[in-house]
Amino acid sequence: MSVAKKTSGNTHKYVLFDFDGTLVRKMQIDYNKMKDELKKLLEINESEDLTPMFDKINQKTLNNKNLRIKCFELIDQYELHAINQCTVNKNVLKMYLNTKHKIIITRNGKSVVEHFLTHLNIPFPEALACRDNVNNLKPNLDH
C-alpha cells in the first residue's frame, strides 16, 4: 500500500509497512498468559473474553489514561521478550531498504519497533505510527 504526497510540484510515494508478521516474522507470544494478566489489571472477570484485545483495552481505559499506559507497558514486556527471538522477513526487508520514503504503521509498541530496528541496524522510517502514539489503532483510518 502506498500514499502519494505532492510537494513543490513533485510527487513522493510513501510505502506503508506493517511490522509484526510483515517486516518481522510473526512474534511468538503467550497470549493466554498475557490476557490473564491484562484481565487482572483491568479488573475483568476471568471468564470474560478479551477479544478483540485492543478494542477491550480502549473501552476499559477510556477515562483512565494511566491504566491504558500500564496495559501497554505489560504488552510491551511480552513483545520485547518475543522480539528477541524474531527473525526479519528478508524479502520485505530488501523492499524496505530499497524504498526511499517509508512509514511503519503497527499495533506494536514504539519501544519494541525501535529496539528491533536499532538491534539489527535497520534505518528508521520517516514516520512510525505505533499503538502508543495514536488514539485509534488500525484498521481504524485514524491510525
Tab-separated table of C-alpha atoms in Angstrom:
chain	number	residue	atom	x	y	z
A	1	MET	CA	0.000	0.000	0.000
A	2	SER	CA	1.346	3.441	-0.786
A	3	VAL	CA	0.385	7.029	-0.152
A	4	ALA	CA	1.260	9.854	-2.528
A	5	LYS	CA	2.202	13.290	-1.227
A	6	LYS	CA	2.646	16.230	-3.566
A	7	THR	CA	5.153	18.907	-2.598
A	8	SER	CA	6.584	21.658	-4.798
A	9	GLY	CA	5.292	20.038	-7.959
A	10	ASN	CA	6.939	16.688	-7.149
A	11	THR	CA	5.048	13.602	-6.102
A	12	HIS	CA	6.679	11.430	-3.450
A	13	LYS	CA	5.420	7.920	-2.857
A	14	TYR	CA	5.312	6.689	0.709
A	15	VAL	CA	5.232	2.957	1.210
A	16	LEU	CA	3.492	1.735	4.358
A	17	PHE	CA	4.974	-1.265	6.117
A	18	ASP	CA	3.357	-3.314	8.832
A	19	PHE	CA	5.710	-4.644	11.478
A	20	ASP	CA	4.674	-7.913	13.164
A	21	GLY	CA	4.049	-10.554	10.530
A	22	THR	CA	5.377	-8.415	7.687
A	23	LEU	CA	8.754	-6.779	8.358
A	24	VAL	CA	9.443	-9.364	11.058
A	25	ARG	CA	8.154	-12.902	11.150
A	26	LYS	CA	5.183	-13.389	13.478
A	27	MET	CA	6.109	-12.879	17.132
A	28	GLN	CA	5.546	-15.877	19.377
A	29	ILE	CA	3.698	-14.525	22.417
A	30	ASP	CA	1.865	-16.464	25.102
A	31	TYR	CA	-1.364	-14.552	24.516
A	32	ASN	CA	-3.360	-16.536	27.075
A	33	LYS	CA	-0.925	-15.643	29.861
A	34	MET	CA	-0.736	-12.021	28.723
A	35	LYS	CA	-4.537	-11.735	28.553
A	36	ASP	CA	-4.862	-13.227	32.054
A	37	GLU	CA	-2.520	-10.533	33.380
A	38	LEU	CA	-4.411	-7.840	31.472
A	39	LYS	CA	-7.726	-9.039	32.928
A	40	LYS	CA	-6.326	-8.643	36.434
A	41	LEU	CA	-5.013	-5.193	35.610
A	42	LEU	CA	-8.342	-4.156	34.073
A	43	GLU	CA	-10.341	-5.884	36.831
A	44	ILE	CA	-12.177	-8.032	34.295
A	45	ASN	CA	-13.795	-11.325	35.259
A	46	GLU	CA	-11.539	-14.272	34.327
A	47	SER	CA	-14.295	-15.820	32.220
A	48	GLU	CA	-14.839	-12.653	30.144
A	49	ASP	CA	-13.358	-12.730	26.664
A	50	LEU	CA	-10.692	-10.121	25.993
A	51	THR	CA	-11.117	-10.305	22.226
A	52	PRO	CA	-10.542	-8.129	20.308
A	53	MET	CA	-7.860	-7.229	22.826
A	54	PHE	CA	-7.068	-3.630	21.874
A	55	ASP	CA	-10.743	-2.722	21.496
A	56	LYS	CA	-11.421	-4.062	25.012
A	57	ILE	CA	-8.443	-2.158	26.429
A	58	ASN	CA	-9.687	1.039	24.791
A	59	GLN	CA	-13.198	0.515	26.192
A	60	LYS	CA	-11.974	-0.241	29.716
A	61	THR	CA	-9.437	2.596	29.840
A	62	LEU	CA	-11.446	5.287	28.092
A	63	ASN	CA	-11.343	7.597	31.121
A	64	ASN	CA	-8.142	6.294	32.684
A	65	LYS	CA	-5.016	7.181	30.715
A	66	ASN	CA	-2.717	5.752	33.413
A	67	LEU	CA	-4.412	2.358	33.238
A	68	ARG	CA	-4.091	2.392	29.440
A	69	ILE	CA	-0.368	3.095	29.795
A	70	LYS	CA	0.005	0.223	32.295
A	71	CYS	CA	-1.761	-2.148	29.893
A	72	PHE	CA	0.507	-1.142	27.030
A	73	GLU	CA	3.593	-1.465	29.254
A	74	LEU	CA	2.544	-5.021	30.103
A	75	ILE	CA	2.069	-5.846	26.412
A	76	ASP	CA	5.464	-4.223	25.681
A	77	GLN	CA	7.110	-6.648	28.125
A	78	TYR	CA	5.703	-9.635	26.264
A	79	GLU	CA	6.580	-8.163	22.876
A	80	LEU	CA	10.130	-7.230	23.903
A	81	HIS	CA	10.690	-10.787	25.075
A	82	ALA	CA	9.282	-12.162	21.803
A	83	ILE	CA	11.127	-9.706	19.545
A	84	ASN	CA	14.481	-11.051	20.723
A	85	GLN	CA	13.504	-14.396	19.217
A	86	CYS	CA	12.092	-12.990	15.978
A	87	THR	CA	13.664	-13.041	12.574
A	88	VAL	CA	13.392	-10.452	9.869
A	89	ASN	CA	11.458	-11.230	6.708
A	90	LYS	CA	14.351	-10.880	4.235
A	91	ASN	CA	12.182	-10.214	1.183
A	92	VAL	CA	10.249	-7.439	2.910
A	93	LEU	CA	13.462	-6.033	4.420
A	94	LYS	CA	15.001	-5.806	0.945
A	95	MET	CA	11.986	-3.833	-0.286
A	96	TYR	CA	12.063	-1.671	2.877
A	97	LEU	CA	15.762	-0.851	2.406
A	98	ASN	CA	15.225	-0.004	-1.276
A	99	THR	CA	12.297	2.316	-0.538
A	100	LYS	CA	13.202	5.966	-0.148
A	101	HIS	CA	10.042	7.171	1.619
A	102	LYS	CA	8.700	4.672	4.140
A	103	ILE	CA	6.327	4.590	7.081
A	104	ILE	CA	5.806	1.817	9.606
A	105	ILE	CA	2.255	1.529	10.889
A	106	THR	CA	1.674	-1.079	13.568
A	107	ARG	CA	-0.285	-2.132	16.625
A	108	ASN	CA	3.042	-2.912	18.306
A	109	GLY	CA	4.649	-0.628	20.858
A	110	LYS	CA	7.098	2.057	19.779
A	111	SER	CA	9.829	0.753	22.111
A	112	VAL	CA	9.519	-2.714	20.550
A	113	VAL	CA	9.846	-1.453	16.971
A	114	GLU	CA	12.710	0.891	17.866
A	115	HIS	CA	14.518	-1.913	19.736
A	116	PHE	CA	14.255	-4.227	16.733
A	117	LEU	CA	15.365	-1.616	14.178
A	118	THR	CA	18.279	-0.491	16.346
A	119	HIS	CA	19.379	-4.023	17.232
A	120	LEU	CA	19.552	-5.036	13.558
A	121	ASN	CA	20.895	-1.658	12.393
A	122	ILE	CA	17.869	-1.093	10.141
A	123	PRO	CA	17.250	2.562	9.228
A	124	PHE	CA	14.278	4.211	10.881
A	125	PRO	CA	11.360	5.185	8.631
A	126	GLU	CA	10.275	8.771	8.065
A	127	ALA	CA	7.298	8.106	10.304
A	128	LEU	CA	6.422	5.490	12.880
A	129	ALA	CA	2.768	5.099	13.891
A	130	CYS	CA	2.571	2.729	16.859
A	131	ARG	CA	-0.162	1.898	19.357
A	132	ASP	CA	1.255	4.225	21.993
A	133	ASN	CA	1.230	7.342	19.834
A	134	VAL	CA	-2.256	7.081	18.297
A	135	ASN	CA	-5.741	7.121	19.819
A	136	ASN	CA	-7.339	4.619	17.458
A	137	LEU	CA	-5.480	1.550	16.257
A	138	LYS	CA	-5.568	0.091	12.782
A	139	PRO	CA	-7.680	-0.905	10.985
A	140	ASN	CA	-9.243	2.413	12.099
A	141	LEU	CA	-8.415	5.036	9.471
A	142	ASP	CA	-7.280	7.440	12.214
A	143	HIS	CA	-4.245	5.217	12.893
